[in-house]
Structures are given as structure tokens and as C-alpha cells.
Coordinates of C-alpha atoms in Angstrom, one line a residue:
Chain A
X1 CA -20.0 56.2 61.5
X2 CA -18.3 53.3 63.4
X3 CA -17.9 50.5 61.1
X4 CA -15.4 47.7 59.7
X5 CA -15.1 48.1 55.7
X6 CA -14.4 45.1 53.6
X7 CA -13.6 45.2 49.7
X8 CA -14.2 43.9 47.5
X9 CA -17.9 42.7 48.4
X10 CA -18.0 40.1 45.5
X11 CA -15.0 38.4 43.8
X12 CA -15.0 36.2 41.0
X13 CA -11.4 34.7 40.2
X14 CA -9.6 31.7 39.2
X15 CA -7.2 29.4 40.6
X16 CA -4.0 30.4 41.4
X17 CA -4.6 34.4 40.7
X18 CA -3.3 36.0 44.1
X19 CA -5.8 38.2 45.6
X20 CA -6.3 40.8 48.6
X21 CA -9.1 41.3 50.5
X22 CA -9.0 44.5 52.3
X23 CA -10.4 45.1 55.9
X24 CA -10.7 48.6 57.8
X25 CA -12.0 49.8 61.0
X26 CA -12.2 53.2 62.2
X27 CA -12.9 52.5 66.1
X28 CA -9.4 52.1 67.0
X29 CA -9.5 48.7 68.1
X30 CA -7.0 46.3 69.2
X31 CA -8.2 42.8 67.9
X32 CA -9.2 42.1 64.5
X33 CA -9.7 38.8 63.1
X34 CA -11.1 37.2 59.7
X35 CA -13.5 34.0 59.6
X36 CA -15.1 32.1 56.8
X37 CA -18.8 31.0 56.3
X38 CA -19.9 27.9 54.9
X39 CA -23.0 26.1 54.6
X40 CA -22.8 23.5 57.8
X41 CA -19.3 24.6 58.7
X42 CA -20.6 27.7 60.5
X43 CA -18.4 30.7 61.2
X44 CA -14.6 29.5 61.4
X45 CA -11.7 32.1 62.3
X46 CA -9.1 32.2 59.7
X47 CA -6.3 34.4 61.5
X48 CA -6.6 36.8 64.2
X49 CA -4.3 39.7 65.5
X50 CA -4.3 41.1 68.8
X51 CA -2.6 44.1 68.1
X52 CA 0.0 45.8 65.4
X53 CA 2.5 43.3 64.3
X54 CA 0.9 40.3 66.2
X55 CA -1.0 37.9 64.2
X56 CA -1.8 34.4 65.0
X57 CA -3.4 31.2 63.1
X58 CA -7.2 30.8 63.8
X59 CA -8.8 27.2 63.0
X60 CA -8.2 27.3 59.1
X61 CA -5.2 29.4 58.1
X62 CA -4.1 27.0 55.3
X63 CA -3.5 28.8 52.3
X64 CA -4.0 32.3 53.7
X65 CA -1.8 35.3 54.7
X66 CA -2.4 38.2 56.9
X67 CA -0.4 41.2 58.1
X68 CA -1.3 44.0 60.6
X69 CA 1.0 46.7 59.9
X70 CA -1.2 49.4 61.1
X71 CA -4.1 49.4 63.4
X72 CA -6.9 50.0 61.5
X73 CA -6.1 47.6 58.7
X74 CA -5.8 43.9 58.4
X75 CA -5.7 42.5 54.8
X76 CA -6.4 38.7 53.9
X77 CA -3.9 37.5 50.9
X78 CA -4.7 34.5 49.0
X79 CA -1.4 33.7 47.4
X80 CA -2.7 31.1 45.1
X81 CA -6.5 30.6 45.4
X82 CA -8.1 27.2 44.8
X83 CA -11.8 26.4 44.6
X84 CA -12.0 25.0 48.0
X85 CA -11.5 28.5 49.3
X86 CA -14.8 29.6 47.7
X87 CA -16.8 31.0 50.8
X88 CA -18.3 34.1 52.3
X89 CA -15.4 35.9 54.3
X90 CA -16.0 38.4 57.1
X91 CA -13.5 40.8 58.9
X92 CA -14.3 42.0 62.6
X93 CA -12.8 44.0 64.9
X94 CA -13.1 44.8 68.6
X95 CA -11.6 46.1 71.7
X96 CA -10.4 42.6 72.9
X97 CA -10.8 39.0 72.2
X98 CA -13.5 39.2 75.2
X99 CA -15.4 41.8 73.7
X100 CA -18.2 42.3 71.0
X101 CA -17.0 41.5 67.5
X102 CA -18.2 44.3 65.2
X103 CA -18.3 42.5 61.6
X104 CA -17.8 43.9 58.1
X105 CA -20.1 43.3 55.5
X106 CA -18.8 40.2 54.1
X107 CA -16.9 39.0 50.5
X108 CA -18.5 36.5 48.6
X109 CA -15.5 34.8 46.9
X110 CA -15.9 32.4 44.4
X111 CA -12.7 30.9 43.0
X112 CA -13.2 28.7 39.6
Chain B
X1 CA -17.0 16.8 71.1
X2 CA -17.2 20.4 69.7
X3 CA -15.8 23.3 71.3
X4 CA -18.7 25.2 71.3
X5 CA -22.1 23.0 70.4
X6 CA -25.5 24.4 69.4
X7 CA -28.4 22.5 68.1
X8 CA -28.5 23.8 64.0
X9 CA -32.1 23.4 63.9
X10 CA -34.3 24.8 62.4
X11 CA -36.3 25.7 65.6
X12 CA -39.5 26.4 64.6
X13 CA -42.1 28.3 67.0
X14 CA -45.4 30.1 66.4
X15 CA -45.4 34.0 66.7
X16 CA -45.8 34.9 70.5
X17 CA -44.5 32.0 71.5
X18 CA -41.0 31.9 73.6
X19 CA -38.1 30.4 71.6
X20 CA -35.6 28.9 73.6
X21 CA -31.7 28.7 72.0
X22 CA -29.0 26.5 73.8
X23 CA -25.2 26.5 73.8
X24 CA -22.6 24.3 75.7
X25 CA -19.0 25.3 75.3
X26 CA -15.8 23.4 76.6
X27 CA -13.3 26.0 77.5
X28 CA -13.8 26.7 81.2
X29 CA -11.6 29.8 80.8
X30 CA -14.3 31.9 79.0
X31 CA -15.3 34.6 80.9
X32 CA -17.6 36.5 78.5
X33 CA -20.4 35.2 76.3
X34 CA -22.3 36.5 73.3
X35 CA -25.3 35.9 71.3
X36 CA -25.3 37.3 67.4
X37 CA -27.9 37.4 65.4
X38 CA -27.5 36.8 61.5
X39 CA -29.9 37.0 58.7
X40 CA -29.0 35.0 55.7
X41 CA -26.4 36.8 53.5
X42 CA -25.8 39.4 56.0
X43 CA -23.0 39.9 58.9
X44 CA -23.4 38.9 62.4
X45 CA -24.8 41.5 64.7
X46 CA -24.5 41.5 68.4
X47 CA -27.8 40.8 70.5
X48 CA -26.8 39.9 74.0
X49 CA -23.6 39.6 76.2
X50 CA -23.2 38.0 79.7
X51 CA -20.4 37.9 82.0
X52 CA -21.8 36.3 85.2
X53 CA -23.8 33.2 86.2
X54 CA -27.7 33.8 86.2
X55 CA -29.9 35.9 84.1
X56 CA -29.6 39.0 82.1
X57 CA -32.8 40.6 80.3
X58 CA -32.9 42.9 77.5
X59 CA -36.4 43.9 76.3
X60 CA -37.7 40.1 74.9
X61 CA -34.2 38.9 75.2
X62 CA -32.9 37.1 78.2
X63 CA -29.6 35.3 78.5
X64 CA -29.0 32.5 81.0
X65 CA -25.4 31.3 82.0
X66 CA -24.5 28.5 84.2
X67 CA -20.6 28.4 84.3
X68 CA -20.3 25.2 86.2
X69 CA -22.1 23.3 83.8
X70 CA -20.7 25.3 80.7
X71 CA -24.1 26.4 79.5
X72 CA -25.6 29.4 78.4
X73 CA -29.0 29.8 76.9
X74 CA -30.8 32.7 75.1
X75 CA -34.7 33.3 75.6
X76 CA -36.7 35.1 73.2
X77 CA -40.0 36.0 74.5
X78 CA -43.2 37.1 72.2
X79 CA -41.1 35.8 68.9
X80 CA -41.9 37.6 66.0
X81 CA -41.6 36.7 62.4
X82 CA -38.6 39.5 62.3
X83 CA -36.7 36.9 64.8
X84 CA -36.4 34.5 62.1
X85 CA -32.5 34.1 61.7
X86 CA -29.3 32.0 62.8
X87 CA -28.3 32.6 66.0
X88 CA -24.6 32.3 67.0
X89 CA -23.1 31.5 70.5
X90 CA -19.7 32.6 70.9
X91 CA -17.8 32.4 74.2
X92 CA -15.2 35.0 74.7
X93 CA -11.5 33.8 74.3
X94 CA -10.1 32.7 77.6
X95 CA -6.0 33.7 77.1
X96 CA -5.1 32.8 73.5
X97 CA -7.2 35.3 71.7
X98 CA -8.7 32.7 69.5
X99 CA -12.5 32.5 69.0
X100 CA -14.7 29.7 68.5
X101 CA -18.4 30.3 67.1
X102 CA -21.0 27.8 67.4
X103 CA -22.6 26.3 64.1
X104 CA -25.6 28.4 64.8
X105 CA -29.2 27.5 65.3
X106 CA -31.7 28.7 63.0
X107 CA -35.1 29.9 64.4
X108 CA -38.1 30.1 62.3
X109 CA -40.8 32.1 63.7
X110 CA -44.2 31.4 61.7
X111 CA -47.1 33.8 61.7

């Protein structure tokens, strides 16, 4: 089944404790991206990757890191999480930035 | 001015009516346009895409695009309670790879 998977689905952590949210797709997509969604602010792009080893900042990259060492994986790293990073996070993949985005199920992160 | 603008709603329509959702965008280079539906707490899913000026119909859904006016809309005919969701407008990226989504319009279809 073609899909985008994210783990964990739910995470409660404390300020400053490094964490990684994994994202994997099995559709051989070139383009992958991370979004956060907050009430009243919609879906905002954090980082995107147009291909392996190519990543770039979206609208809200501060406090996040990403890497794209393999085509299928695009992990999101929070080196020192803060409470303002409490949010619902979505990973997505597509053939390109001009094609349909396929979204993962979401990761609900709470930083205390 | 926001890069992608939608009325956040809520837009309330009775069952069986036509729901009209609108979106304006600022990037004249965008060539593709997508409408996603998102149920509360779930991930967005594609319902329509359009590349050319004019109308595109798929079942109860019609997308309309006017590039000169930088305007794209979604019509939902014979609205059903199951259509109650948030609808996100998303132009494709013109050349940078960066994607901007509209804030979404919340649609409520009342039985």
C-alpha cells in the first residue's frame, strides 16, 4: 500500500530534550516536506526537500533540523524543544512541488 | 496581503445546497492548484486539482480557476453532512519548491 508513515504518532516531552520524528514514504517520491498545524494559523511548511541531500527552509524553520540521506526518509529533528513547538506535525511527499501532496497521519507533539 | 487567502468561515449551508469556497493567491507563477479536505484531527487529503483556466468537474465537485484574477474556487453540489470539514487551498510551487497553504475554510453542512 502506497503510504507515508510517521512515528511517533503522539509524544509528550519536556523542554530541551532532543527528539526526532521519523517520516518514510514508499512511493519513490522526490519531494518531501514537513508542516506544522496550529489553530488559526493553518498548515505552515517547516522544511522541504526536492531530492536526496537537498533541503531548504519553509516558512517556519526556526528550531528545527532535517536531513535527507535516503530518498524514502525525511526525519524532523528538534534539538532543544520549547513549549511553542507544541503542535500537530505532518510529513508529506509528492513527485514534485507541483503535484499532489500525500500526507502522513500526523504527530501530535506536546512540549512541557 | 497573505500569499494564499481563504475565508476561514465557518461557512454553513443546509444539506442539499451548493457550497462555494474561494481562494486567492499572489504568486502569478503558480501553474497547478489543489484543494484538500481535512477532517478534524486527520491529515489532509486531495479532492480536486486544476491546471488550466476554466472549470473542472468531478462528481459533486467543481474547481474553477481564473489565473488572470489569481482566483480559484471549489463548488460542492448537493452538500452532505459528511462534507463538513476544513478545505485547504494550495497552489503548486512556481519555481522554488516552497509551498504555501491557505488557512482553510471550515464548512458545516446542516441536516
